[in-house]
Structure formats: structure tokens, C-alpha cells
XYZ file of C-alpha atoms in Angstrom:
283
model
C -10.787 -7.745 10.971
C -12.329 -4.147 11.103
C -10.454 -1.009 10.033
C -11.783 0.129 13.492
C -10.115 -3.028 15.199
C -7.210 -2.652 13.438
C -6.760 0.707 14.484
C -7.434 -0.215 18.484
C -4.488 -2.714 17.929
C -2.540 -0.187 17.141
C -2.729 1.696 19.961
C -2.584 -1.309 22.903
C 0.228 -3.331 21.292
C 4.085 -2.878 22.682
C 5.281 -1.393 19.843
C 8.523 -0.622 20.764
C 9.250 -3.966 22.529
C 7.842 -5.669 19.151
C 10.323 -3.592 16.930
C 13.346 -4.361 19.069
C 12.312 -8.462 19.218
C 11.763 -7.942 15.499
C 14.707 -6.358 15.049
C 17.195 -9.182 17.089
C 15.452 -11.726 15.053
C 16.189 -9.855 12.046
C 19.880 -9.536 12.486
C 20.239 -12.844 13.608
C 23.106 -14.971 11.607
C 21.045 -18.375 12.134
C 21.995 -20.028 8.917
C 18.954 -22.146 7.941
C 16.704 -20.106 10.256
C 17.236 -17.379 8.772
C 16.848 -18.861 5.498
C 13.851 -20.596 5.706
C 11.935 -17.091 7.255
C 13.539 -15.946 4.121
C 11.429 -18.410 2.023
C 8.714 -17.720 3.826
C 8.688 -14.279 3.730
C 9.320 -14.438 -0.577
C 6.794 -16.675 -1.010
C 3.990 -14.798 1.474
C 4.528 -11.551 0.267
C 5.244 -12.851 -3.465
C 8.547 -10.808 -3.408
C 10.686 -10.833 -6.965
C 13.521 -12.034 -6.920
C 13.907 -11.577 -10.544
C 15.118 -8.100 -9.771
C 17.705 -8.924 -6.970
C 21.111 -8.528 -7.626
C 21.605 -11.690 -5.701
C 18.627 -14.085 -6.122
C 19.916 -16.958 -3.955
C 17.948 -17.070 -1.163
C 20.540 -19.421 1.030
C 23.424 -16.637 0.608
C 22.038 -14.389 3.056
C 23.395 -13.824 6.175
C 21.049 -12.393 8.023
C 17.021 -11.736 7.188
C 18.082 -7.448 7.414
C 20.821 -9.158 4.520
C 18.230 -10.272 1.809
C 15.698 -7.026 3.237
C 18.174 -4.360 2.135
C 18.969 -6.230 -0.988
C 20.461 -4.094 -3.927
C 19.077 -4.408 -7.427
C 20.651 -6.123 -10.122
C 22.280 -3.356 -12.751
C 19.703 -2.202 -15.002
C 16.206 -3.156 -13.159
C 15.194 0.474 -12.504
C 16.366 2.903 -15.500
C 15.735 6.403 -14.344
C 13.320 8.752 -16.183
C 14.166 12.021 -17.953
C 12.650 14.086 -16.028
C 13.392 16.823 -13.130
C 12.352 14.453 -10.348
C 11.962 10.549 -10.945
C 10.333 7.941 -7.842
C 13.229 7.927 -5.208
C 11.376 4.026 -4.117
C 9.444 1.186 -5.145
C 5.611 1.534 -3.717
C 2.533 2.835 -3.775
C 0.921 6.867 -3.404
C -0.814 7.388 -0.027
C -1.190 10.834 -0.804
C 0.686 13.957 -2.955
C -0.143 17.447 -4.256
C -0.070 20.372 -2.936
C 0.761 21.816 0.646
C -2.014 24.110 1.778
C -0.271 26.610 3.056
C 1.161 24.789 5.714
C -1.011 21.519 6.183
C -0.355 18.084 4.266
C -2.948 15.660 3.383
C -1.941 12.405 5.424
C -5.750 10.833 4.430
C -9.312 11.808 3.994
C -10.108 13.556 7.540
C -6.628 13.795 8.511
C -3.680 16.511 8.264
C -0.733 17.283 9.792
C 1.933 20.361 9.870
C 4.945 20.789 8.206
C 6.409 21.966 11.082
C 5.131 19.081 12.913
C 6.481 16.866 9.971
C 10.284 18.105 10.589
C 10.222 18.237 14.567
C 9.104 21.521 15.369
C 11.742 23.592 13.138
C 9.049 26.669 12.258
C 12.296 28.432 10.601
C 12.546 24.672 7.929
C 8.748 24.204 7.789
C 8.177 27.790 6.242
C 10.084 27.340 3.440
C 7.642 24.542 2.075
C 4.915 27.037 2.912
C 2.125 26.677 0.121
C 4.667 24.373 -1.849
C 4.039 20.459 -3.085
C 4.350 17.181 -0.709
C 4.311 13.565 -1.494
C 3.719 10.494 0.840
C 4.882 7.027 -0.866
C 4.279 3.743 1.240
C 6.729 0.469 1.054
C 5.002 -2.174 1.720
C 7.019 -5.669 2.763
C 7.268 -6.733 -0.783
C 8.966 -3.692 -1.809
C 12.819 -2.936 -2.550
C 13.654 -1.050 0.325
C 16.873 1.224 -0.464
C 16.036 4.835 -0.750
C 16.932 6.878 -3.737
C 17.572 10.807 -4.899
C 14.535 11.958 -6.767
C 16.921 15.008 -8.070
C 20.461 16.334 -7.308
C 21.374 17.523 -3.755
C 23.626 18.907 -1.102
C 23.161 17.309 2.352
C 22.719 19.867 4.628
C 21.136 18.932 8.105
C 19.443 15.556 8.878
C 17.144 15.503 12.337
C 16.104 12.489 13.997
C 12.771 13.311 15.505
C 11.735 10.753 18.528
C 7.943 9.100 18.152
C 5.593 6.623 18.287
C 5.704 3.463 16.146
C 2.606 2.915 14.683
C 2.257 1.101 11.419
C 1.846 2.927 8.158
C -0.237 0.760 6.081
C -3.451 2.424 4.415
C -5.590 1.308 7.216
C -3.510 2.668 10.005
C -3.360 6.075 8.129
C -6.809 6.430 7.596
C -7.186 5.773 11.317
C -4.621 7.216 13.314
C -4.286 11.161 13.216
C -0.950 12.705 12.767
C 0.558 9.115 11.776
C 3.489 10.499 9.786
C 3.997 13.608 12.562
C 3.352 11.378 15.028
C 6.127 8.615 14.379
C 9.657 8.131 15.168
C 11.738 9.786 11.764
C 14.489 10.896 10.406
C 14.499 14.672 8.587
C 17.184 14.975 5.414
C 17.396 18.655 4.082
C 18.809 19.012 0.936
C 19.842 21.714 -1.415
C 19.253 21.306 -4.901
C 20.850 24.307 -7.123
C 18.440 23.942 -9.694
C 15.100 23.410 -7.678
C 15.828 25.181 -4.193
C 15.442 23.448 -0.796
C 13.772 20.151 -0.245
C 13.152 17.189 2.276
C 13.134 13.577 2.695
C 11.466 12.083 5.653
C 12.196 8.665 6.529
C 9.407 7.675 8.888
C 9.797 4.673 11.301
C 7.147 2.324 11.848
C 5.880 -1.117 14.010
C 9.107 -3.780 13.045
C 10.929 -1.591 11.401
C 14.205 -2.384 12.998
C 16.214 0.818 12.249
C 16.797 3.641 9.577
C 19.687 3.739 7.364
C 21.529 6.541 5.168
C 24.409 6.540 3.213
C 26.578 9.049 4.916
C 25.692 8.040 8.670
C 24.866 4.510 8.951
C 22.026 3.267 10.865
C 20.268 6.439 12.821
C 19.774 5.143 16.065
C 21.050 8.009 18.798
C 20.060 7.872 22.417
C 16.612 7.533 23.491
C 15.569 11.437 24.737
C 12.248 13.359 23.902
C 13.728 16.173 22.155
C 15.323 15.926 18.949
C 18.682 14.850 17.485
C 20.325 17.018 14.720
C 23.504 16.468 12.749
C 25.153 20.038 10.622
C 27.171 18.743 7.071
C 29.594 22.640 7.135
C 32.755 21.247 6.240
C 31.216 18.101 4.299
C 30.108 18.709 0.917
C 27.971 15.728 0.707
C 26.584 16.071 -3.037
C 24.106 13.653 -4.041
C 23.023 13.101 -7.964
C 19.577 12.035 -9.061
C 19.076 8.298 -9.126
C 22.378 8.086 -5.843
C 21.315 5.626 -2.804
C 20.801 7.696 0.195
C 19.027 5.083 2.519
C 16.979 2.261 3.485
C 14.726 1.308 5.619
C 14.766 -2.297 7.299
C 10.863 -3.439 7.232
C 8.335 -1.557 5.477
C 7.578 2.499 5.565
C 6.752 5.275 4.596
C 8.891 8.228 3.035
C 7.221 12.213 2.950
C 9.126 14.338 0.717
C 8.542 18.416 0.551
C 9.326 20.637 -2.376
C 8.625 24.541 -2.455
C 6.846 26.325 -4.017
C 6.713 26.411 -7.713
C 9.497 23.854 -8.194
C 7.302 20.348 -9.190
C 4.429 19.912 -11.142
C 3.727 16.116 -10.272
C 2.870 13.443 -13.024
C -0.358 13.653 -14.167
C -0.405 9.771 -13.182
C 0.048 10.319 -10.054
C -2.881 9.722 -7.997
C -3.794 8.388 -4.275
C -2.581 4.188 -4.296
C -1.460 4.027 -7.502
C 2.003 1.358 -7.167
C 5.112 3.187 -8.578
C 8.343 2.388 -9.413
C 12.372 3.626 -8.594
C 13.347 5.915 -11.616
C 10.129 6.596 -12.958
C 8.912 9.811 -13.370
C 7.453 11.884 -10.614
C 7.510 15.520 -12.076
C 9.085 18.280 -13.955
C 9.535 21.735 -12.895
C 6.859 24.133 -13.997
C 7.473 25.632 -17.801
């Protein structure tokens, strides 16, 4: 099928009525069912189970069960560096932000302040600073990770669209990451300042998950949702779980300015890993 097809798709299929059937199905306890979509789903997608903590295929409850699978101990050591891979996947795009505009693909950008929901006040502190956009694709581990110590500060669940994220569908589709359902984490790091992690939502995904809140999933209203941490101090260290997704996506994080120089490896669909590293601060 075209790119150009694919992209038309997009735009007339029920999205949201998709996700939420995809979503039942996926919590479904179904025993067998749910194991052989399992199987299926391993051996389509050629998905390791090497790495699983729990390899057994039948001991899953559920297909969300064996999707939000932890590693086993040891499978991703972390990197010394400043900021390691918070996921397993592959670079749609990183660098730097000019001045307020991130490369989604070639011919498209979006916003910062598009990127966390409108918040002019959060966008302008990544003014001119460094972004990164990492895809996880079905195969993919799917819990979310800390690239670097940090204090929770606000999350913001930002309503959308839920178009797919795959390469084709970013080429295709303008404001894709702006333009879909996600869910804004602010951090503060005392060593490297403010920064973000945007978990963006996508067609099947059945829900977003963090550590500290549970599945994200607030009342369906146009305007945004935002949660304050005063009185928590939720403190995060490099390498900590913070989320997961449930079906493939995409994360955007933000750094400002000055505080990453990115891996000289890292380059536009290159596959990474958790824990390797993504950058050091600037000596």
C-alpha cells in the first residue's frame, strides 16, 4: 500500500472506537484466547522473550499482562552517562529545538507550546534547547524509564486525535505528535534544570500508564487536565520506571538549553536500547 494511502486511512478510520475495541480485547482474562493472540502476536512481530522476566507465554492473564511485561534483572544495564535511552526503539527525530519549533519529519514541525497543551509559560523554557522523538514499535518493551534524576512536578493530559505514529504516518500527517491525545510529565532535575516527557497516545493504544498515578484516563473534555505534586516529593533516579504505554508509541522528551549534547550515534531511525547512552552535558 502507498504512503499516500496509508495516510488517507488514517484520517477516515474510527480511531477512537478502534482503540476502545482494542483496548476490551486487550484486557480481556480469556485464558487460551488470550494466549494464543499472545503467540501470535510473539511470533508476528518476532518479540524476545529472552529478555522477559517471565517468558511463559500461558501465565498471562490478560494480552495488556504479557504487553507491559517487566524485564528480567540485568537485560538493560544503564550507561555512564548524564542521560541514558529512557525505552527500547528506534529515533524518529532529535537535535536541536529551533527556537521554538521541533522537527517531527522532513516538511513537518510543530511547537513546543503546542507539544505541552498550550502552556506558553512551560514551552519557553525549552526555547532554543534540544528535543528527542523515540518510536516503540509493537515488538518493543514498553515500560518507560528516567533518562536522568527528577522531581515530579506537574503532569498534563492534553486531549487529541489518535493517529498512528509509525514512520509513515509521521511523514504524512502534520502536527502528529501536537496533534495526538498525550500526557505532559515536567520534571526537575537539580543537576540539568527543567525537562519533559511526553507520552503520546496513538491508534490501539489502550491507555497511558505512570508510576505515581496509574492509568491516565480523566474525563473526556476539550481542554486540558493537569495534576500539581506541592506536598509530594516524588523523586525519581536515572534508570526508575515512570510509565508504560499499552500498544506501541511514541515518547518526545525536551531538555533546555545547554544541558545535552546527544550521542554522536544518534541519528534519524537508528533502533536504540533502555540504558544506553543518549548524552552528556556539555564540558
Amino acid at each position: 500500500m502507498s504512503e499516500r494511502m496509508t495516510v488517507l486511512l488514517q484520517h477516515l478510520l474510527p480511531k477512537r472506537a478502534l482503540t476502545n475495541l482494542a483496548g476490551h480485547i486487550a484486557n480481556l482474562g480469556a485464558g487460551p484466547i488470550s494466549t494464543r493472540l499472545i503467540r501470535w502476536f510473539v511470533g508476528r512481530y518476532g518479540v524476545d522473550m529472552s529478555e522477559a522476566a517471565n517468558p511463559d507465554l500461558a501465565s498471562y492473564k490478560s494480552f495488556n499482562d504479557f504487553f507491559s511485561r517487566p524485564l528480567r534483572p540485568g537485560a538493560r544495564p544503564l550507561a555512564s552517562a548524564d542521560f541514558i535511552c529512557p525505552v527500547d526503539g528506534a529515533i524518529s527525530q532529535c537535535g536541536a529545538i529551533d527556537d521554538h519549533h521541533i522537527l517531527q519529519a522532513k516538511g513537518h514541525r510543530f511547537t513546543t507550546a503546542e507539544l505541552v497543551g498550550g502552556d506558553g509559560a512551560l514551552a519557553a523554557e525549552f526555547r532554543h534547547g534540544s528535543f528527542a522523538n523515540l518510536y516503540l514499535s509493537p515488538r518493543d518493551y514498553h515500560r518507560l524509564h528516567m533518562p536522568c534524576d527528577g522531581v515530579l512536578t506537574r503532569m498534563i493530559h492534553v486531549p487529541g486525535s489518535l493517529f498512528s505514529v509509525n514512520p509513515v504516518t509521521a511523514r504524512g500527517v502534520s502536527n502528529l505528535f501536537a496533534r495526538n491525545e498525550r500526557v505532559v510529565c515536567v520534571f526537575e532535575s537539580l543537576e540539568h534544570g527543567p525537562f519533559v516527557m511526553v507520552l503520546v497516545g496513538a491508534t490501539i493504544v489502550g491507555s497511558i500508564a505512570t508510576t505515581w498515578h496509574g492509568v491516565v484516563n480523566p474525563k473526556r473534555t476539550r481542554a486540558p487536565s493537569e495534576w500539581t505534586y506541592p506536598d509530594q516529593r516524588i523523586h525519581l533516579k536515572q534508570g526508575d520506571e515512570m510509565g508504560r504505554f499499552l500498544l506501541g508509541s511514541t515518547i518526545v522528551m525536551l531538555f533546555r538549553q545547554g544541558s545535552i549534547v546527544f550521542n554522536e550515534h544518534w541519528v534519524p531511525e537508528r533502533p536504540v536500547r533502555l540504558g544506553e547512552m543518549m548524552g552528556n552535558r556539555p564540558t
